[in-house]
PDB file of C-alpha atoms in Angstrom:
ATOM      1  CA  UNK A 389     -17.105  -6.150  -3.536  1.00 53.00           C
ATOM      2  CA  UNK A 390     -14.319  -8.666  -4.940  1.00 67.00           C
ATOM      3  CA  UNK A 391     -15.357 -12.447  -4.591  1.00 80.00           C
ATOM      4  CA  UNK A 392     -13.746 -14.376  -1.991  1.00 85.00           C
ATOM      5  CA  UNK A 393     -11.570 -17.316  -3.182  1.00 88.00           C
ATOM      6  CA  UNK A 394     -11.673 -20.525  -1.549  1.00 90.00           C
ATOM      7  CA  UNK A 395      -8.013 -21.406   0.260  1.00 94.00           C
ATOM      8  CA  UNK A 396      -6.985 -24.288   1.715  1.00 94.00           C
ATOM      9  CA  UNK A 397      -4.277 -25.246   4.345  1.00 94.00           C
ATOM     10  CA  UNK A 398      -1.711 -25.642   1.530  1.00 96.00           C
ATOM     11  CA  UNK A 399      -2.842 -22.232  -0.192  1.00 95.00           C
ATOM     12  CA  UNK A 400      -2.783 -20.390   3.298  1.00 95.00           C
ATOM     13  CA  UNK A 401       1.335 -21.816   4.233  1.00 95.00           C
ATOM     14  CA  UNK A 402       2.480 -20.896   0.532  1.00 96.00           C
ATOM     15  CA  UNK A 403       0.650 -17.392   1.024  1.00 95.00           C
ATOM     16  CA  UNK A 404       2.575 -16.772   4.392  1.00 93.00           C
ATOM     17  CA  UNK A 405       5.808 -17.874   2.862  1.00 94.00           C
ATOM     18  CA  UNK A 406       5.504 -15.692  -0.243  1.00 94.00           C
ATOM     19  CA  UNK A 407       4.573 -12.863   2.223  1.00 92.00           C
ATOM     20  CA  UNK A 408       8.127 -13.429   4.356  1.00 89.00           C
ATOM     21  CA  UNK A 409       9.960 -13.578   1.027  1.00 90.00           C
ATOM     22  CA  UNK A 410       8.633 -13.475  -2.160  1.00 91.00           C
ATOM     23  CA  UNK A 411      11.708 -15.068  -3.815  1.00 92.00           C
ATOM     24  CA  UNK A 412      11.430 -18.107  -2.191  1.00 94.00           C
ATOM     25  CA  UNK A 413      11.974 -20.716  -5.131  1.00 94.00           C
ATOM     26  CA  UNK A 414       9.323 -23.078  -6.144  1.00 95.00           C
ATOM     27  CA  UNK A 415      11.722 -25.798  -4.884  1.00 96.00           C
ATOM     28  CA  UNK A 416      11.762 -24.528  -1.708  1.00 96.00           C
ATOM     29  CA  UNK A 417       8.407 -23.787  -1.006  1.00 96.00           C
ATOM     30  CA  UNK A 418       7.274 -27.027  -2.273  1.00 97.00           C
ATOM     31  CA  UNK A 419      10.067 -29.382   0.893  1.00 97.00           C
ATOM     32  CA  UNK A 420       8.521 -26.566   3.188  1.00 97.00           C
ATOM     33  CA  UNK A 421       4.899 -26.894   2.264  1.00 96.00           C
ATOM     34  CA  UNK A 422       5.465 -30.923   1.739  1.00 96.00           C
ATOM     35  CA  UNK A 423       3.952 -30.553  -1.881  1.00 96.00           C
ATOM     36  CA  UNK A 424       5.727 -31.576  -5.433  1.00 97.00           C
ATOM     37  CA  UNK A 425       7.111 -28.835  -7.199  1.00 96.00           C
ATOM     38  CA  UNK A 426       5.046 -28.884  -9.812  1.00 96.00           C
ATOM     39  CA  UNK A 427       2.276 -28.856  -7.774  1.00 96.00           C
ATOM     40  CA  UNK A 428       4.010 -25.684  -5.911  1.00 96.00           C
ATOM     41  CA  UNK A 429       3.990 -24.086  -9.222  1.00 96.00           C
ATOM     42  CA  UNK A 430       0.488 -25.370  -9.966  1.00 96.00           C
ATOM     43  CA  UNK A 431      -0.456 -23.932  -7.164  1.00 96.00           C
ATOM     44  CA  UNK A 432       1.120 -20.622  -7.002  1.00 96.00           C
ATOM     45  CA  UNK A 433      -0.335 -20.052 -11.035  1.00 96.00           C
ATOM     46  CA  UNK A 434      -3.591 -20.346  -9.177  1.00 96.00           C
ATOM     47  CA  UNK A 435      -3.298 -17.760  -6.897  1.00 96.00           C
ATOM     48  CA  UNK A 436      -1.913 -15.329  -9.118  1.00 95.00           C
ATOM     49  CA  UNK A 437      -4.412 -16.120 -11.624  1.00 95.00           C
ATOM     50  CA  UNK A 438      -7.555 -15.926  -9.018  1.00 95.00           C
ATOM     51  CA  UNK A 439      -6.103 -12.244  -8.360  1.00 94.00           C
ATOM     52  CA  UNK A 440      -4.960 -13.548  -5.028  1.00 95.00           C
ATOM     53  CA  UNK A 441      -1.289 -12.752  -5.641  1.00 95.00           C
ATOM     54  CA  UNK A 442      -1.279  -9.159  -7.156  1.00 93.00           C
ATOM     55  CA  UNK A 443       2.198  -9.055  -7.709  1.00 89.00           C
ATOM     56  CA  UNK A 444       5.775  -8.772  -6.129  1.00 86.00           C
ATOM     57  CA  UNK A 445       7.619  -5.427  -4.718  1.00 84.00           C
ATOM     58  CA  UNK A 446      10.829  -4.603  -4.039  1.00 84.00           C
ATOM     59  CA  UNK A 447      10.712  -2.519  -0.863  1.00 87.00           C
ATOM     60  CA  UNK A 448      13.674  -0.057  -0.202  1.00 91.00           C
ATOM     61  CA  UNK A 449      14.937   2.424   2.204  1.00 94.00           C
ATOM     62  CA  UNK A 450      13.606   5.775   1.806  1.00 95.00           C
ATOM     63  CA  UNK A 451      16.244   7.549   4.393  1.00 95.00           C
ATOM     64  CA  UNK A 452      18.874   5.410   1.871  1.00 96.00           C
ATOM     65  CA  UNK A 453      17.617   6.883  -0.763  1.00 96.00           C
ATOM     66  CA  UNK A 454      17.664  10.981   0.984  1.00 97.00           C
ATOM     67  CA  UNK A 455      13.834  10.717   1.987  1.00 97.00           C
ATOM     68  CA  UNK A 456      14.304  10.314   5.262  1.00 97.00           C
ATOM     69  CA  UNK A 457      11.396  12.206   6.820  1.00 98.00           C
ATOM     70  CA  UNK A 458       8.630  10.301   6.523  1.00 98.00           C
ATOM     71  CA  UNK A 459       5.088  12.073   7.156  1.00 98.00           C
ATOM     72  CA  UNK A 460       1.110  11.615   6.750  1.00 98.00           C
ATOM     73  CA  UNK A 461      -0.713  14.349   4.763  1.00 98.00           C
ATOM     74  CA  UNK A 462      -4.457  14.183   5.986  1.00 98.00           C
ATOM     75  CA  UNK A 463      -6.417  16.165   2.862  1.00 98.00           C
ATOM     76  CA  UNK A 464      -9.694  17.927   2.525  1.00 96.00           C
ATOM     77  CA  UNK A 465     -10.933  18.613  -0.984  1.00 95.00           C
ATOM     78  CA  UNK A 466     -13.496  20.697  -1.722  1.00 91.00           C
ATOM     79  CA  UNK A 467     -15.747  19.917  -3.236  1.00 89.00           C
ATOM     80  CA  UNK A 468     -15.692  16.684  -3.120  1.00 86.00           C
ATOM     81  CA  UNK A 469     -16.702  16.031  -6.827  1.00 88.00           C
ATOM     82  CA  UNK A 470     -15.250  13.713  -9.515  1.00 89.00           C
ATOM     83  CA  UNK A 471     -14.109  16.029 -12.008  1.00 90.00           C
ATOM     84  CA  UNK A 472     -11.619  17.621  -9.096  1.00 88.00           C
ATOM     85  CA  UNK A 473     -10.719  14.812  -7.230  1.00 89.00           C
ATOM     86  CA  UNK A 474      -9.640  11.965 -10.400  1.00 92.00           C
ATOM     87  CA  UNK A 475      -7.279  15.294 -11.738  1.00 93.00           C
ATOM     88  CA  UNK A 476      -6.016  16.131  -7.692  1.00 94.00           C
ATOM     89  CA  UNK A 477      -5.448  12.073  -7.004  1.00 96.00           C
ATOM     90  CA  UNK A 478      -3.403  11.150 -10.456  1.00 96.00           C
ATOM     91  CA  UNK A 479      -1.531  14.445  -9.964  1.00 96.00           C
ATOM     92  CA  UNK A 480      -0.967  13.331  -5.881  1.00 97.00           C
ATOM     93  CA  UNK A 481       0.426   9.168  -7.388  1.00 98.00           C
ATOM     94  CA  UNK A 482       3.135  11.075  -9.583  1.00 98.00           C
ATOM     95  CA  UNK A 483       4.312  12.797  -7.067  1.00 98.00           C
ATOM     96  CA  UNK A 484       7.951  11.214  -6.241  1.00 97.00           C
ATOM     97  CA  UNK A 485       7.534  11.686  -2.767  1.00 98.00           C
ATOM     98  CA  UNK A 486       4.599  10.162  -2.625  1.00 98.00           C
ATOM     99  CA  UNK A 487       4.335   6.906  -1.192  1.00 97.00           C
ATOM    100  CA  UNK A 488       0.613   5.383  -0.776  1.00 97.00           C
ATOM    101  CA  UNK A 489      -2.546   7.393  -0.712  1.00 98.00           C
ATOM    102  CA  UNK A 490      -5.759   6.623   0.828  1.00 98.00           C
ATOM    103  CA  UNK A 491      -9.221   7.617  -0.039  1.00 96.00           C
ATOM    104  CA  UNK A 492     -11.827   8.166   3.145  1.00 96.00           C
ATOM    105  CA  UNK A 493     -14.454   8.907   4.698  1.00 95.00           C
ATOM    106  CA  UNK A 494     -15.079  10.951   7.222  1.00 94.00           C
ATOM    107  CA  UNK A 495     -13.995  14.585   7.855  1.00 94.00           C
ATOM    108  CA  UNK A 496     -10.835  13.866   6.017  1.00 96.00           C
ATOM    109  CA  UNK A 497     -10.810  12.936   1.779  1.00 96.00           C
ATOM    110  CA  UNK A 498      -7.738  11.466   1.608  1.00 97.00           C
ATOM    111  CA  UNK A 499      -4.441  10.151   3.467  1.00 98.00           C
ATOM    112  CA  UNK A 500      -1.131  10.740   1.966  1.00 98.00           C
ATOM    113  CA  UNK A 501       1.928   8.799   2.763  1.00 98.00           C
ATOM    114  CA  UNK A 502       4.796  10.702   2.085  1.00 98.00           C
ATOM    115  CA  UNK A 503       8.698  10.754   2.235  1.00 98.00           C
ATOM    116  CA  UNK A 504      10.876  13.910   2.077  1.00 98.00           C
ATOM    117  CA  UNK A 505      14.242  14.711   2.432  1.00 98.00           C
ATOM    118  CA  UNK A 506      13.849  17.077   5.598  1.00 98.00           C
ATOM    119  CA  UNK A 507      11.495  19.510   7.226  1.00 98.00           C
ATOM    120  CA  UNK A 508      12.064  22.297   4.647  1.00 98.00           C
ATOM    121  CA  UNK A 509      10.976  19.496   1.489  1.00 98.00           C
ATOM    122  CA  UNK A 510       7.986  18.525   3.352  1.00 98.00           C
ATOM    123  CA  UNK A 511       7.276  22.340   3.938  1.00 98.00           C
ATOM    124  CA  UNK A 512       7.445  22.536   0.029  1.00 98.00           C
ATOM    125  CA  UNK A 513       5.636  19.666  -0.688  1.00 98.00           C
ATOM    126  CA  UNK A 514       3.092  20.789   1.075  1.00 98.00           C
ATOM    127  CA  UNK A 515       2.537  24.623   0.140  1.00 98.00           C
ATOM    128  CA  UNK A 516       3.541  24.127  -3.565  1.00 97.00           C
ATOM    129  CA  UNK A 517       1.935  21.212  -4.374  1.00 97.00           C
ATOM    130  CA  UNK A 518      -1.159  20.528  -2.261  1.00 97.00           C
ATOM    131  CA  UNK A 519      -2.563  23.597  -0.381  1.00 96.00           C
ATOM    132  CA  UNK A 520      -1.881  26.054  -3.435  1.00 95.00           C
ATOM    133  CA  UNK A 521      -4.231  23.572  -5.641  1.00 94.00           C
ATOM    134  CA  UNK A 522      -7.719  25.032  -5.046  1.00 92.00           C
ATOM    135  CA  UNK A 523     -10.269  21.879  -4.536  1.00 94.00           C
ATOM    136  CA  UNK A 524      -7.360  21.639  -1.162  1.00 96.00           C
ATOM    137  CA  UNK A 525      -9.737  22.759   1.504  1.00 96.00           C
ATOM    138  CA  UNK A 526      -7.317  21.722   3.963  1.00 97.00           C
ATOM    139  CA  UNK A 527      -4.172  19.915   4.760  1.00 98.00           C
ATOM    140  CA  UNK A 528      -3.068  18.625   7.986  1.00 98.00           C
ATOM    141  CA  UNK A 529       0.360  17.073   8.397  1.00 98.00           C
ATOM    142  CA  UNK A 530       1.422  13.983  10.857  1.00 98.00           C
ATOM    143  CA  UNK A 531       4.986  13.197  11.230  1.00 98.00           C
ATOM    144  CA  UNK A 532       6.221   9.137  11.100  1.00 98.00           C
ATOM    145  CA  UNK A 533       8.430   8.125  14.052  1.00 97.00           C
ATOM    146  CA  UNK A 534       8.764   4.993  13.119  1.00 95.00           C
ATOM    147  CA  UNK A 535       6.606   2.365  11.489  1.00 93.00           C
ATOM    148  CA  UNK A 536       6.793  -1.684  11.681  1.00 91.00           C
ATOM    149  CA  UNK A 537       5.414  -3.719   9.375  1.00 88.00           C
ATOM    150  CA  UNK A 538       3.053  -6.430  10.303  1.00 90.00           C
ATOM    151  CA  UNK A 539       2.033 -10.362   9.746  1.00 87.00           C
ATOM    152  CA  UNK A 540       1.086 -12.044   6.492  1.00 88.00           C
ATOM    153  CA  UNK A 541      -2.373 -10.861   5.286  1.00 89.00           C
ATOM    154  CA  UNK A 542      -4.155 -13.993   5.790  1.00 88.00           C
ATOM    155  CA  UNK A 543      -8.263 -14.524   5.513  1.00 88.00           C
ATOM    156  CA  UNK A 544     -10.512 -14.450   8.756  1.00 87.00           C
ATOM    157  CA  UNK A 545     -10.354 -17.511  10.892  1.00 77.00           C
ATOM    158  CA  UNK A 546     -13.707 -19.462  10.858  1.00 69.00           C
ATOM    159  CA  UNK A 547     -14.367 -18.436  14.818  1.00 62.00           C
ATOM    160  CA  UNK A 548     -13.835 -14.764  13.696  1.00 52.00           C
ATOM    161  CA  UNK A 549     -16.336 -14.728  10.938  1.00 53.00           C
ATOM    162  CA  UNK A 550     -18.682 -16.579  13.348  1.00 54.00           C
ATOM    163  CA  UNK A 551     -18.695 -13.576  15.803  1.00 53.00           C
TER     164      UNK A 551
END
């Protein structure tokens, strides 16, 4: 398990900034935190650095881009061993229409995020390139409605780790 890194008020305000917009200048950041720039910047180095920070994405519109059939692809692999499921996951990440996938436990091996052009791609997707793979014991398929993102990833209050 990664090691926890100590934050403090300052840390926690430029984290929840950075998470609204990550192109918030150093300038900026520093008259909203009430911090010198350079100690914005000293700052920020830190967190990146710690392996707070991870890095910054651009996020775009998949129905923009013609993927606009968005779907979960709940996967069963069997068996479960290394040697099938490091080939089946690398082969699953260069998908393009692959989006995020999961690793679980449970009944379930793996959640796929994926976006498709429409009904007849996803139909594709899914017979050509995960149920004719043998270790793909199963597939079952959710569609997205609609999905909303939610607040800056912040750690546990104090009274939450307490209870």
């Amino acid at each position: 398990m990664a090691e926890s890194v100590v934050l403090d008020p300052v840390d926690l305000h430029l984290l929840r900034l950075l998470q609204n917009d990550a192109r918030t200048t150093y300038r900026d950041l520093a008259a909203q935190v009430g911090v010198a720039p350079s100690t914005c910047l000293d700052r920020v180095t830190r967190l990146r650095r710690s392996g707070v920070i991870l890095g910054h994405r651009l996020e775009l519109d998949p129905a923009k881009l013609g993927r606009g059939l968005e779907a979960l692809l709940s996967v069963q692999v069997r068996p479960h061993r290394r040697e099938l499921v490091g080939p089946f996951v690398e082969r699953i990440r260069a998908l393009p229409e692959s989006r995020t996938v999961f690793h679980l436990t449970g009944p379930d091996d793996y959640l796929v995020h994926v976006a498709v052009a429409d009904m007849s791609d996803l139909q594709r997707l899914v017979l050509d390139e995960f149920t004719s793979r043998r270790e793909v014991a199963r597939v079952e398929t959710r569609l997205i409605f609609q999905q909303w993102e939610c607040g800056p990833l912040l750690p546990p209050s104090p009274s939450a780790q307490s209870g």
